[in-house]
Coordinates of C-alpha atoms in Angstrom, one line a residue:
M1024 CA 12.0 -81.4 -55.7
N1025 CA 12.1 -77.7 -56.8
F1026 CA 14.6 -76.1 -54.4
D1027 CA 17.9 -77.0 -52.8
Y1028 CA 16.8 -75.5 -49.4
I1029 CA 13.4 -74.7 -47.9
V1030 CA 13.5 -72.4 -44.9
Y1031 CA 10.8 -72.7 -42.2
I1032 CA 10.7 -70.1 -39.4
G1033 CA 8.5 -70.5 -36.4
R1034 CA 8.1 -70.5 -32.7
F1035 CA 6.5 -74.0 -32.4
E1036 CA 4.9 -73.3 -29.0
P1037 CA 4.0 -76.2 -29.2
V1038 CA 4.3 -78.2 -32.4
H1039 CA 0.8 -78.9 -33.8
A1040 CA -0.8 -80.5 -36.9
G1041 CA -0.5 -77.3 -38.9
H1042 CA 3.3 -77.2 -38.4
V1043 CA 3.5 -80.9 -39.5
A1044 CA 1.6 -80.1 -42.7
T1045 CA 4.1 -77.3 -43.4
L1046 CA 7.1 -79.6 -42.6
K1047 CA 5.7 -82.2 -45.0
K1048 CA 5.2 -79.7 -47.8
A1049 CA 8.7 -78.3 -47.3
A1050 CA 10.2 -81.8 -47.5
E1051 CA 8.3 -82.4 -50.7
L1052 CA 9.5 -79.3 -52.4
G1053 CA 13.1 -79.1 -51.0
T1054 CA 16.2 -81.3 -50.9
H1055 CA 16.9 -80.0 -47.4
V1056 CA 14.7 -78.2 -44.9
I1057 CA 16.2 -75.6 -42.5
V1058 CA 13.9 -75.1 -39.5
L1059 CA 14.7 -71.9 -37.6
I1060 CA 13.3 -71.9 -34.0
G1061 CA 12.4 -68.4 -33.1
S1062 CA 12.1 -66.7 -29.7
A1063 CA 15.2 -68.5 -28.5
K1064 CA 16.8 -67.6 -25.2
Q1065 CA 13.5 -66.4 -23.7
P1066 CA 12.3 -66.9 -20.1
R1067 CA 9.4 -69.3 -19.7
T1068 CA 6.1 -67.5 -20.1
I1069 CA 2.7 -68.4 -21.2
K1070 CA 3.7 -67.1 -24.7
N1071 CA 7.0 -68.9 -24.8
P1072 CA 6.7 -71.9 -22.4
W1073 CA 9.4 -74.1 -23.8
T1074 CA 13.1 -73.7 -24.5
E1075 CA 14.5 -73.9 -28.0
S1076 CA 16.0 -77.4 -27.2
E1077 CA 12.6 -78.6 -26.0
R1078 CA 10.9 -77.4 -29.1
E1079 CA 13.5 -79.0 -31.3
A1080 CA 12.7 -82.3 -29.4
M1081 CA 9.0 -81.8 -30.3
L1082 CA 9.8 -81.1 -33.9
S1083 CA 12.1 -84.2 -34.2
R1084 CA 9.5 -86.5 -32.8
A1085 CA 6.8 -85.0 -35.1
I1086 CA 9.0 -85.5 -38.1
Q1087 CA 9.8 -89.1 -37.2
E1088 CA 6.1 -89.8 -36.6
S1089 CA 5.2 -88.4 -40.0
G1090 CA 7.5 -90.9 -41.7
L1091 CA 9.8 -88.1 -43.0
N1092 CA 13.6 -88.6 -43.4
T1093 CA 15.1 -86.9 -40.3
T1094 CA 18.4 -86.3 -42.1
Q1095 CA 16.5 -84.0 -44.5
F1096 CA 16.1 -81.5 -41.7
S1097 CA 18.4 -79.1 -39.8
F1098 CA 17.5 -76.9 -36.9
A1099 CA 18.9 -73.6 -35.6
P1100 CA 17.8 -71.2 -32.9
I1101 CA 17.0 -67.6 -33.6
V1102 CA 16.8 -64.8 -31.0
D1103 CA 14.1 -62.2 -31.2
R1104 CA 15.3 -58.6 -32.1
P1105 CA 12.0 -56.6 -31.7
Y1106 CA 13.7 -53.2 -32.3
N1107 CA 16.3 -54.2 -34.9
D1108 CA 14.9 -56.0 -37.9
Q1109 CA 18.1 -55.8 -39.8
Q1110 CA 20.1 -57.5 -37.1
W1111 CA 17.4 -60.2 -37.0
V1112 CA 17.6 -60.6 -40.8
T1113 CA 21.4 -60.8 -40.6
E1114 CA 21.2 -63.6 -38.0
V1115 CA 18.6 -65.5 -40.0
Q1116 CA 20.8 -65.3 -43.1
S1117 CA 23.9 -66.4 -41.1
A1118 CA 22.0 -69.4 -39.7
I1119 CA 20.9 -70.5 -43.1
Y1120 CA 24.2 -70.0 -44.9
G1121 CA 25.9 -71.7 -41.9
V1122 CA 23.8 -74.8 -42.6
I1123 CA 24.5 -74.6 -46.3
H1124 CA 28.2 -74.2 -45.7
A1125 CA 28.3 -77.1 -43.3
R1126 CA 26.6 -79.4 -45.7
S1127 CA 28.7 -78.4 -48.6
T1128 CA 31.8 -79.4 -46.7
K1129 CA 30.5 -82.6 -45.3
T1130 CA 28.5 -84.1 -48.1
D1131 CA 28.5 -84.2 -51.9
E1132 CA 24.9 -83.0 -51.8
G1133 CA 25.7 -79.6 -50.3
L1134 CA 25.8 -76.5 -52.5
D1135 CA 27.4 -73.2 -51.7
R1136 CA 25.0 -70.3 -51.1
K1137 CA 25.6 -68.6 -54.5
K1138 CA 24.5 -71.7 -56.4
S1139 CA 21.8 -72.9 -54.0
T1140 CA 18.1 -72.3 -54.7
I1141 CA 16.3 -71.2 -51.6
A1142 CA 12.6 -70.7 -50.7
I1143 CA 10.9 -69.7 -47.5
I1144 CA 7.6 -71.4 -46.5
G1145 CA 5.0 -70.2 -44.0
Y1146 CA 1.5 -69.2 -43.2
D1147 CA 1.3 -65.5 -44.2
K1148 CA -2.1 -64.3 -43.2
D1149 CA -1.6 -63.2 -39.6
E1150 CA 0.4 -60.6 -37.7
S1151 CA 3.1 -63.0 -36.8
S1152 CA 4.2 -63.6 -40.4
W1153 CA 5.5 -60.1 -41.1
Y1154 CA 9.0 -61.5 -41.5
L1155 CA 8.2 -63.2 -44.8
N1156 CA 8.5 -59.8 -46.4
L1157 CA 12.1 -59.4 -45.2
F1158 CA 13.5 -62.0 -47.6
P1159 CA 12.6 -60.9 -51.2
Q1160 CA 15.6 -62.7 -52.6
W1161 CA 13.9 -66.1 -51.8
K1162 CA 10.8 -67.6 -53.4
R1163 CA 7.9 -67.5 -51.0
I1164 CA 5.7 -70.6 -50.6
P1165 CA 2.5 -69.8 -48.8
M1166 CA 0.6 -72.2 -46.6
E1167 CA -3.0 -72.2 -45.6
N1168 CA -4.0 -72.5 -41.9
V1169 CA -4.9 -76.1 -41.0
D1170 CA -8.3 -76.4 -39.4
G1171 CA -8.0 -73.0 -37.7
L1172 CA -5.1 -74.3 -35.5
H1173 CA -3.3 -71.7 -33.5
S1174 CA -0.6 -72.4 -30.8
T1175 CA -2.1 -69.6 -28.7
R1176 CA -5.4 -71.5 -28.3
I1177 CA -3.5 -74.7 -27.5
R1178 CA -1.5 -73.0 -24.8
S1179 CA -4.6 -71.5 -23.4
M1180 CA -6.3 -74.9 -23.1
L1181 CA -3.2 -76.3 -21.4
F1182 CA -2.5 -73.6 -18.9
S1183 CA -6.1 -72.8 -18.0
N1184 CA -6.4 -76.1 -16.0
G1185 CA -3.2 -78.1 -16.6
S1186 CA -5.1 -80.8 -18.4
M1187 CA -4.0 -82.6 -21.6
A1188 CA -7.5 -83.9 -22.3
E1189 CA -8.5 -81.3 -24.9
L1190 CA -5.2 -81.4 -26.8
K1191 CA -5.2 -84.9 -28.2
D1192 CA -6.9 -84.0 -31.5
N1193 CA -4.6 -81.0 -32.1
L1194 CA -1.2 -82.5 -31.6
P1195 CA 0.9 -85.3 -33.2
Q1196 CA 0.8 -88.3 -30.8
T1197 CA 4.5 -88.1 -30.1
V1198 CA 4.3 -84.4 -29.2
Y1199 CA 1.3 -85.1 -27.0
N1200 CA 3.3 -87.8 -25.2
W1201 CA 6.3 -85.5 -24.9
L1202 CA 4.2 -82.7 -23.4
D1203 CA 2.5 -85.1 -21.0
Q1204 CA 5.9 -86.2 -19.8
W1205 CA 7.2 -82.6 -19.6
M1206 CA 4.3 -81.7 -17.3
T1207 CA 5.0 -84.6 -15.0
Q1208 CA 8.7 -83.8 -14.9
H1209 CA 8.3 -80.0 -14.5
P1210 CA 5.6 -79.4 -11.9
E1211 CA 7.1 -76.1 -10.6
E1212 CA 7.4 -74.6 -14.1
L1213 CA 3.8 -75.8 -14.9
S1214 CA 2.4 -74.3 -11.7
Q1215 CA 4.1 -71.0 -12.4
L1216 CA 2.8 -70.9 -15.9
M1217 CA -0.7 -71.6 -14.8
K1218 CA -0.5 -68.8 -12.2
E1219 CA 0.7 -66.4 -14.8
F1220 CA -2.1 -67.5 -17.2
K1221 CA -4.7 -66.8 -14.5
F1222 CA -3.2 -63.5 -13.7
I1223 CA -3.2 -62.3 -17.3
Q1224 CA -6.8 -63.5 -17.7
R1225 CA -8.0 -61.6 -14.6
Y1226 CA -6.0 -58.6 -15.8
K1227 CA -7.6 -58.5 -19.2
D1228 CA -11.1 -59.3 -17.7
A1229 CA -10.8 -56.1 -15.6
W1230 CA -10.7 -54.1 -18.8
K1231 CA -13.5 -55.9 -20.7
A1232 CA -16.1 -53.2 -20.0
A1233 CA -13.8 -50.4 -21.4
P1234 CA -15.2 -48.9 -24.7
Y1235 CA -11.9 -49.3 -26.4
P1236 CA -9.0 -51.7 -25.9
P1237 CA -6.7 -50.0 -23.3
T1238 CA -3.2 -48.7 -24.0
F1239 CA -0.9 -48.6 -21.0
V1240 CA 1.9 -46.2 -20.6
T1241 CA 5.0 -47.1 -18.5
V1242 CA 8.5 -45.9 -17.8
D1243 CA 11.8 -47.8 -17.3
A1244 CA 15.1 -46.7 -15.9
V1245 CA 18.3 -48.0 -17.5
V1246 CA 20.8 -46.9 -14.8
I1247 CA 24.5 -47.5 -15.8
Q1248 CA 27.5 -46.9 -13.7
S1249 CA 31.1 -48.2 -13.9
G1250 CA 30.2 -51.1 -16.2
H1251 CA 27.1 -52.2 -14.3
V1252 CA 23.4 -51.9 -14.9
L1253 CA 20.8 -51.7 -12.1
L1254 CA 18.2 -54.4 -12.1
V1255 CA 15.4 -55.5 -9.8
K1256 CA 13.9 -59.0 -9.3
R1257 CA 10.1 -59.0 -9.7
K1258 CA 8.1 -60.1 -6.7
T1259 CA 4.7 -60.4 -8.3
E1260 CA 3.0 -61.6 -11.5
P1261 CA 3.6 -61.3 -14.4
G1262 CA 7.2 -62.3 -14.6
K1263 CA 7.5 -63.3 -11.0
G1264 CA 11.2 -64.1 -10.2
L1265 CA 12.5 -62.5 -13.4
W1266 CA 15.0 -59.7 -13.5
A1267 CA 13.8 -56.3 -14.8
L1268 CA 14.5 -52.7 -15.2
P1269 CA 13.2 -50.5 -12.4
G1270 CA 10.0 -48.9 -13.6
G1271 CA 6.3 -49.1 -13.7
F1272 CA 3.0 -47.3 -14.7
V1273 CA 2.7 -43.6 -15.0
D1274 CA 0.2 -42.1 -12.6
Q1275 CA -2.7 -40.1 -13.9
N1276 CA -1.4 -36.7 -12.9
E1277 CA 2.3 -37.4 -13.4
R1278 CA 4.8 -36.4 -16.1
L1279 CA 6.9 -39.2 -17.5
D1280 CA 10.2 -37.7 -16.3
D1281 CA 8.9 -37.6 -12.8
A1282 CA 7.4 -41.1 -13.0
V1283 CA 10.7 -42.8 -13.9
L1284 CA 12.5 -41.1 -11.0
R1285 CA 9.7 -42.0 -8.6
E1286 CA 9.6 -45.7 -9.7
L1287 CA 13.4 -45.9 -9.6
K1288 CA 13.5 -44.6 -6.0
E1289 CA 10.5 -46.8 -4.9
E1290 CA 11.9 -50.0 -6.2
T1291 CA 15.6 -49.6 -5.5
R1292 CA 16.0 -47.0 -2.8
L1293 CA 19.0 -45.8 -4.8
K1294 CA 21.2 -43.5 -2.7
V1295 CA 21.5 -40.8 -5.3
A1296 CA 19.8 -37.5 -5.1
A1297 CA 16.9 -36.9 -7.5
P1298 CA 18.5 -33.7 -9.1
I1299 CA 21.7 -35.7 -9.8
L1300 CA 19.6 -38.5 -11.4
K1301 CA 17.7 -36.1 -13.5
G1302 CA 20.9 -34.4 -14.6
S1303 CA 22.4 -37.8 -15.5
I1304 CA 19.7 -38.7 -18.1
K1305 CA 21.7 -39.1 -21.3
A1306 CA 19.1 -40.4 -23.7
T1307 CA 15.5 -41.5 -23.9
H1308 CA 13.6 -43.8 -26.3
V1309 CA 10.1 -45.1 -26.7
F1310 CA 9.7 -48.9 -27.0
D1311 CA 6.4 -49.8 -28.6
Y1312 CA 6.6 -53.3 -30.1
P1313 CA 2.8 -54.1 -30.1
T1314 CA 3.1 -57.5 -28.4
R1315 CA 5.9 -56.6 -26.0
S1316 CA 3.7 -57.3 -22.9
L1317 CA 1.4 -60.1 -22.1
R1318 CA -0.9 -57.6 -20.3
G1319 CA -1.9 -55.9 -23.5
R1320 CA -0.8 -52.9 -25.5
T1321 CA 1.9 -51.3 -23.4
I1322 CA 4.1 -48.5 -24.5
T1323 CA 7.2 -47.7 -22.4
K1324 CA 9.6 -44.7 -22.4
A1325 CA 13.0 -45.8 -21.2
Y1326 CA 15.6 -43.4 -19.8
L1327 CA 19.3 -44.0 -20.0
I1328 CA 20.8 -42.6 -16.7
E1329 CA 24.5 -42.7 -16.8
L1330 CA 26.1 -42.0 -13.4
T1331 CA 29.6 -40.8 -12.9
P1332 CA 32.1 -43.7 -12.5
G1333 CA 33.0 -44.6 -9.0
E1334 CA 31.8 -46.7 -6.1
L1335 CA 28.4 -48.2 -6.8
P1336 CA 25.7 -46.5 -4.8
E1337 CA 23.8 -48.4 -2.1
I1338 CA 20.5 -50.0 -3.2
R1339 CA 17.8 -52.1 -1.6
G1340 CA 14.8 -53.9 -3.2
A1341 CA 11.5 -52.3 -2.2
S1342 CA 7.9 -51.9 -3.3
D1343 CA 7.1 -54.7 -5.8
A1344 CA 10.8 -55.6 -6.2
E1345 CA 12.1 -58.6 -4.3
K1346 CA 15.6 -57.3 -4.5
A1347 CA 17.8 -54.8 -6.4
Q1348 CA 21.2 -55.6 -7.7
W1349 CA 24.1 -54.0 -9.7
V1350 CA 24.9 -56.5 -12.5
P1351 CA 28.1 -56.3 -14.6
L1352 CA 27.2 -55.6 -18.2
S1353 CA 29.2 -58.6 -19.3
E1354 CA 27.0 -60.8 -17.1
F1355 CA 23.9 -59.0 -18.2
M1356 CA 24.4 -59.8 -21.9
N1357 CA 24.1 -63.5 -21.1
M1358 CA 20.9 -63.1 -19.0
Q1359 CA 18.4 -63.0 -21.8
E1360 CA 16.6 -66.0 -20.4
M1361 CA 16.2 -64.3 -17.1
L1362 CA 14.9 -60.9 -18.2
F1363 CA 11.3 -59.7 -18.1
E1364 CA 9.5 -58.8 -21.4
D1365 CA 11.8 -56.9 -23.8
H1366 CA 14.1 -55.4 -21.1
H1367 CA 17.2 -57.1 -22.5
A1368 CA 16.5 -55.5 -25.8
I1369 CA 15.9 -52.1 -24.2
V1370 CA 19.3 -52.2 -22.5
S1371 CA 21.0 -53.5 -25.6
Y1372 CA 19.6 -50.6 -27.5
F1373 CA 21.2 -48.1 -25.1
L1374 CA 24.5 -49.8 -24.7
G1375 CA 25.9 -48.4 -27.9
R1376 CA 25.2 -44.9 -26.5
V1377 CA 27.0 -45.2 -23.2

């Protein structure tokens, strides 16, 4: 074994044979393997269908099936920070050093972080492996893709018709069995994921004839008053039932500033005059993470609207919003698993400016 610790970061949605090959290589090269499960605390979507605890269950079963020593592996969840790489790096480092510290105090094998040799392992030939460049202090161990396996294709096979038949050759048997049981025990979640998958497919099919891949422009309103943020519950796909910021697509002949006020009024019936809302805009920012939306390349401009402290204005869900609600910021910060797309990250970005 060449390293004290091998770090493996992934989403594992779901765990497939390529992941198992990497786990085996990591166990071969390291005394201990730290598996960081990314995209934690996300709502169920066709991109992130399973919780971090469910993915850890899949990983544990795959490790056992492979004959590896389960005590050689530790797991920790990692939250996405699409607009703050340094915060994400800090949280990754903290998770890793937390495992090292825990092992150094519980076993004779543990080494403190200053003495430990650490390497990071991963497949580094696609757009999802950008993170490997953020850890120059650790040796990089590259892995080749196994038989062209991609979790995206596996999820597409699963959610296109809800059948496990095509997945058997791509998954460890224990993971296949776990997924089969999960589908039986979670019929409502599966049904919703299949509806979302079909919606996204139809949405993308509508743009197939376009000469270039489309780029969509949207606006979002971050309305803050007296320690509350204004949210709406989505009534339609995608993200049906999730909480979101009031907002939407910009009309063809509309300025962005006008679009955000229009969408805000349409979805919340907020009882505040438009001139007051416009005068309450304290900051704006463009959020353009390339994969922020399942619908395709979608760039949004968000507006921080800070209203004067006082009684919360009357609101009512309308248009494509099932309901509108003022949510205490302390409660909002714990709602990441209930927020649409990157809206939690958008509000978090602005909170330091209020």
